[in-house]
Short mmCIF file of C-alpha atoms in Angstrom, two decimals:
data_model
loop_
_atom_site.label_atom_id
_atom_site.label_comp_id
_atom_site.label_asym_id
_atom_site.label_seq_id
_atom_site.Cartn_x
_atom_site.Cartn_y
_atom_site.Cartn_z
CA MET A 523 21.20 -19.89 -55.69
CA PRO A 524 19.94 -20.01 -52.37
CA ALA A 525 16.63 -21.71 -51.69
CA GLU A 526 14.03 -19.06 -50.99
CA PRO A 527 12.89 -18.13 -47.70
CA VAL A 528 9.42 -19.72 -46.19
CA LEU A 529 9.78 -18.54 -42.51
CA VAL A 530 11.01 -15.15 -41.56
CA THR A 531 10.69 -13.92 -38.20
CA THR A 532 12.09 -10.28 -37.51
CA ALA A 533 12.26 -9.05 -33.50
CA ALA A 534 9.13 -11.69 -32.97
CA THR A 535 8.44 -12.03 -29.27
CA LYS A 536 5.39 -12.90 -26.61
CA SER A 537 4.87 -12.15 -23.34
CA TYR A 538 2.03 -12.47 -20.71
CA ALA A 539 2.34 -9.79 -17.97
CA ASP A 540 6.12 -10.20 -16.88
CA LEU A 541 6.44 -13.69 -17.98
CA VAL A 542 8.39 -13.51 -21.10
CA ALA A 543 7.46 -16.96 -23.29
CA LEU A 544 9.37 -15.71 -26.52
CA ALA A 545 12.43 -13.52 -26.42
CA PRO A 546 12.82 -11.46 -29.85
CA LEU A 547 13.62 -13.80 -32.41
CA ASP A 548 15.29 -13.26 -35.58
CA LEU A 549 15.13 -16.17 -37.99
CA THR A 550 15.21 -17.39 -41.57
CA VAL A 551 13.99 -20.78 -42.55
CA ARG A 552 14.40 -21.56 -46.28
CA GLU A 553 12.76 -24.05 -48.71
CA GLY A 554 13.46 -27.94 -47.80
CA GLU A 555 15.38 -26.85 -44.81
CA ARG A 556 15.32 -29.58 -41.75
CA VAL A 557 15.41 -27.90 -38.21
CA ALA A 558 15.12 -29.54 -34.69
CA LEU A 559 13.40 -27.10 -32.24
CA VAL A 560 15.11 -28.56 -28.46
CA GLY A 561 14.59 -27.22 -25.33
CA HIS A 562 13.35 -28.37 -22.18
CA ASN A 563 9.32 -28.17 -21.01
CA GLY A 564 8.44 -24.40 -20.81
CA SER A 565 11.03 -23.24 -22.81
CA GLY A 566 8.91 -21.68 -25.73
CA LYS A 567 8.92 -24.27 -28.13
CA SER A 568 5.15 -24.62 -28.37
CA THR A 569 4.74 -20.85 -27.92
CA PHE A 570 6.99 -20.54 -31.29
CA LEU A 571 4.89 -22.93 -33.11
CA GLN A 572 1.97 -21.30 -32.32
CA LEU A 573 2.96 -18.10 -33.51
CA VAL A 574 3.99 -19.28 -36.48
CA THR A 575 0.60 -20.76 -37.17
CA GLY A 576 -1.10 -17.89 -36.20
CA LEU A 577 -2.91 -19.50 -33.66
CA LEU A 578 -1.00 -17.08 -30.79
CA GLU A 579 -0.82 -13.26 -31.42
CA LEU A 580 2.90 -11.80 -31.30
CA SER A 581 3.64 -9.32 -28.81
CA GLY A 582 6.07 -7.54 -30.87
CA GLY A 583 7.81 -8.02 -33.87
CA THR A 584 6.72 -9.86 -37.11
CA ILE A 585 6.28 -13.42 -38.60
CA GLU A 586 6.10 -14.04 -42.32
CA VAL A 587 5.37 -17.58 -44.04
CA VAL A 588 5.98 -17.40 -47.99
CA GLY A 589 6.04 -13.63 -47.68
CA ALA A 590 2.39 -13.27 -45.89
CA PRO A 591 1.72 -12.53 -42.12
CA ALA A 592 1.71 -15.55 -40.01
CA GLY A 593 -2.32 -16.42 -39.66
CA ALA A 594 -3.33 -14.67 -42.78
CA ALA A 595 -4.98 -16.53 -45.52
CA ASP A 596 -1.82 -17.05 -47.62
CA ALA A 597 0.21 -18.29 -44.68
CA ARG A 598 -2.12 -20.72 -43.30
CA ALA A 599 -2.30 -22.12 -46.55
CA ALA A 600 1.61 -22.97 -46.85
CA VAL A 601 1.30 -24.37 -43.06
CA SER A 602 0.52 -27.52 -41.89
CA TYR A 603 0.89 -27.94 -37.94
CA LEU A 604 0.59 -31.30 -36.07
CA PRO A 605 0.30 -30.11 -32.44
CA ASP A 606 1.43 -32.18 -29.57
CA GLU A 607 -2.05 -32.75 -28.74
CA PRO A 608 -3.89 -34.32 -31.56
CA VAL A 609 -6.69 -32.56 -32.76
CA LEU A 610 -9.75 -34.60 -34.37
CA TYR A 611 -13.09 -34.98 -34.98
CA ASP A 612 -15.71 -37.08 -32.85
CA ASP A 613 -17.92 -37.97 -35.69
CA LEU A 614 -15.32 -38.85 -38.29
CA ASP A 615 -13.52 -42.11 -38.92
CA VAL A 616 -9.91 -42.16 -40.35
CA ARG A 617 -10.60 -42.73 -43.63
CA GLU A 618 -13.30 -39.86 -43.76
CA HIS A 619 -10.66 -37.56 -41.67
CA LEU A 620 -8.43 -37.67 -44.65
CA ALA A 621 -11.12 -37.35 -47.43
CA TYR A 622 -12.31 -34.28 -45.62
CA VAL A 623 -9.03 -32.60 -45.08
CA ALA A 624 -7.82 -33.51 -48.76
CA ALA A 625 -11.29 -31.97 -50.29
CA LEU A 626 -11.18 -29.26 -47.82
CA HIS A 627 -7.14 -28.10 -49.23
CA GLY A 628 -8.10 -29.35 -53.02
CA VAL A 629 -6.11 -32.16 -53.16
CA GLU A 630 -7.32 -34.92 -55.54
CA ALA A 631 -6.75 -38.15 -53.03
CA ASP A 632 -8.44 -41.17 -54.51
CA ASP A 633 -9.35 -44.11 -52.44
CA ASP A 634 -5.88 -45.59 -53.14
CA ASP A 635 -3.99 -42.65 -51.88
CA ILE A 636 -5.81 -42.20 -48.80
CA ASP A 637 -5.53 -46.02 -48.13
CA GLU A 638 -1.80 -46.10 -48.72
CA LEU A 639 -1.25 -43.11 -46.50
CA ILE A 640 -3.50 -45.04 -43.66
CA GLU A 641 -0.86 -47.78 -44.37
CA ARG A 642 2.17 -46.18 -43.78
CA VAL A 643 1.16 -44.96 -40.84
CA GLY A 644 0.17 -48.28 -39.27
CA LEU A 645 -3.72 -47.89 -39.33
CA THR A 646 -5.34 -50.26 -41.55
CA GLU A 647 -7.20 -52.39 -39.65
CA ARG A 648 -8.06 -49.45 -37.96
CA ALA A 649 -9.16 -47.23 -40.92
CA THR A 650 -12.70 -47.03 -40.23
CA ASP A 651 -12.78 -46.58 -36.42
CA LEU A 652 -13.11 -43.12 -34.79
CA PRO A 653 -9.82 -41.83 -33.91
CA ALA A 654 -11.48 -39.69 -31.00
CA ARG A 655 -11.76 -43.00 -29.31
CA PHE A 656 -8.11 -44.52 -30.36
CA SER A 657 -5.19 -44.57 -27.76
CA ARG A 658 -2.71 -41.57 -27.48
CA GLY A 659 -0.18 -43.48 -29.55
CA LEU A 660 -3.17 -44.24 -32.31
CA ARG A 661 -4.52 -40.69 -32.46
CA GLN A 662 -1.08 -39.40 -32.86
CA LYS A 663 -0.85 -41.73 -35.87
CA ALA A 664 -4.47 -40.24 -37.37
CA SER A 665 -2.92 -36.78 -36.59
CA ILE A 666 -0.02 -37.47 -38.55
CA ALA A 667 -1.80 -38.91 -41.95
CA VAL A 668 -4.22 -35.82 -41.72
CA GLY A 669 -1.53 -33.61 -41.35
CA LEU A 670 0.30 -34.86 -44.36
CA ILE A 671 -2.64 -35.51 -46.78
CA ARG A 672 -2.68 -31.85 -47.43
CA PRO A 673 -0.36 -29.61 -49.56
CA TYR A 674 2.30 -27.43 -47.61
CA GLN A 675 5.69 -25.55 -47.65
CA LEU A 676 6.32 -25.40 -44.41
CA LEU A 677 5.62 -28.47 -41.96
CA LEU A 678 5.33 -27.69 -38.07
CA VAL A 679 5.29 -30.93 -35.98
CA ASP A 680 5.47 -30.52 -31.78
CA GLU A 681 6.63 -33.84 -30.17
CA PRO A 682 5.51 -36.08 -32.87
CA PHE A 683 7.27 -39.20 -31.76
CA VAL A 684 5.44 -39.37 -27.97
CA GLY A 685 3.58 -42.34 -27.88
CA LEU A 686 4.44 -43.85 -30.93
CA ASP A 687 5.73 -47.73 -31.30
CA ALA A 688 8.84 -48.40 -33.31
CA THR A 689 6.83 -48.96 -36.10
CA GLY A 690 5.13 -45.98 -36.13
CA LYS A 691 8.28 -43.76 -35.41
CA ARG A 692 10.20 -45.61 -38.57
CA SER A 693 7.24 -44.53 -40.62
CA LEU A 694 7.34 -41.12 -39.34
CA LEU A 695 10.82 -40.63 -40.19
CA SER A 696 10.18 -41.84 -43.65
CA LEU A 697 7.24 -39.63 -44.26
CA LEU A 698 9.52 -36.43 -42.50
CA ASP A 699 12.44 -37.36 -45.14
CA GLU A 700 9.99 -37.56 -48.02
CA ALA A 701 8.40 -33.66 -46.99
CA HIS A 702 11.96 -32.69 -46.96
CA GLU A 703 12.73 -34.33 -50.49
CA SER A 704 9.71 -32.59 -51.89
CA GLY A 705 11.11 -29.19 -51.11
CA ALA A 706 9.10 -28.48 -47.93
CA ALA A 707 10.93 -26.84 -44.82
CA THR A 708 10.29 -28.67 -41.71
CA ILE A 709 10.67 -27.78 -37.93
CA VAL A 710 10.03 -30.07 -35.62
CA ALA A 711 10.22 -30.00 -31.74
CA THR A 712 11.76 -33.25 -30.23
CA HIS A 713 14.70 -34.34 -28.29
CA ASP A 714 14.81 -37.56 -30.26
CA PRO A 715 18.31 -38.14 -31.16
CA VAL A 716 17.40 -40.13 -34.43
CA TYR A 717 15.75 -37.49 -36.07
CA VAL A 718 18.42 -34.74 -34.34
CA GLU A 719 20.76 -36.35 -36.67
CA ARG A 720 18.79 -36.03 -39.69
CA VAL A 721 18.24 -32.16 -39.65
CA ASP A 722 20.36 -29.72 -41.34
CA ARG A 723 19.77 -27.15 -38.04
CA CYS A 724 18.98 -27.28 -34.57
CA LEU A 725 17.43 -24.48 -32.88
CA ALA A 726 17.50 -24.70 -28.89
CA LEU A 727 15.51 -22.44 -26.82
CA ARG A 728 16.12 -21.85 -22.83
CA ASP A 729 13.55 -19.67 -21.23
CA GLY A 730 12.40 -18.45 -24.38
CA GLU A 731 15.82 -17.30 -25.36
CA VAL A 732 17.66 -18.87 -28.18
CA VAL A 733 20.69 -20.63 -26.98
CA HIS A 734 22.11 -22.53 -30.11
CA ASP A 735 21.26 -22.16 -33.88
CA GLY A 736 23.19 -24.48 -36.03
CA PRO A 737 24.42 -28.29 -36.21
CA ALA A 738 24.43 -30.07 -32.95
CA THR A 739 24.75 -33.93 -32.24
CA PRO A 740 22.28 -35.88 -29.99
CA ALA A 741 24.91 -35.37 -26.86
CA GLU A 742 24.61 -31.95 -27.77
CA VAL A 743 21.28 -31.38 -27.86
CA LEU A 744 21.31 -33.35 -24.38
CA GLU A 745 23.46 -31.19 -22.84
CA LEU A 746 21.50 -28.11 -24.29
CA VAL A 747 18.12 -28.75 -22.76
CA THR A 748 19.11 -30.04 -19.46
CA SER A 749 21.77 -27.41 -18.41
#
């Protein structure tokens, strides 16, 4: 029996006056599916992810997450989104961030659960520091922990490996593997060849249009994003 759809887009499009940021897109992503979203800067990757989260409004078509329109309460509850620029509170330290987000989403996470996730992203020594003052790489680690402490059926991640050191990258790859094993669908915007080799499907955008949807090797991905 095929896995249930988590994300369904039907002729989903976004435009700004004469600029088409996303051409009409028909797409289905199912439970447990791993998708790498690739394309050059300005190809429409971030636009697509923000449309799925409901942060941007569609110009036409529809997007449904777990059967609800993108941006509706049920859809938002099913999506965890890690943007390319980490969004963090100015007055909460790392541990407080995780405790607050867990409580907000009804997650029973005790101190040991929180400390384990902090350790896995490599922030144990900075757990009581304010991540708003961190370097780009450390903010990214904090953002990853915040995004993964909450429940989700669809994980959207925009360029997660930028700024991460080798240890942070290995930890994130392991956490993404666990998200997949838990049954969540994952869509990760990245050109990282190590991650591309792990996914079930590669979706390539060029100037807002899908130019590839299916398996792809790292070499093929490089060609897709540079041609």
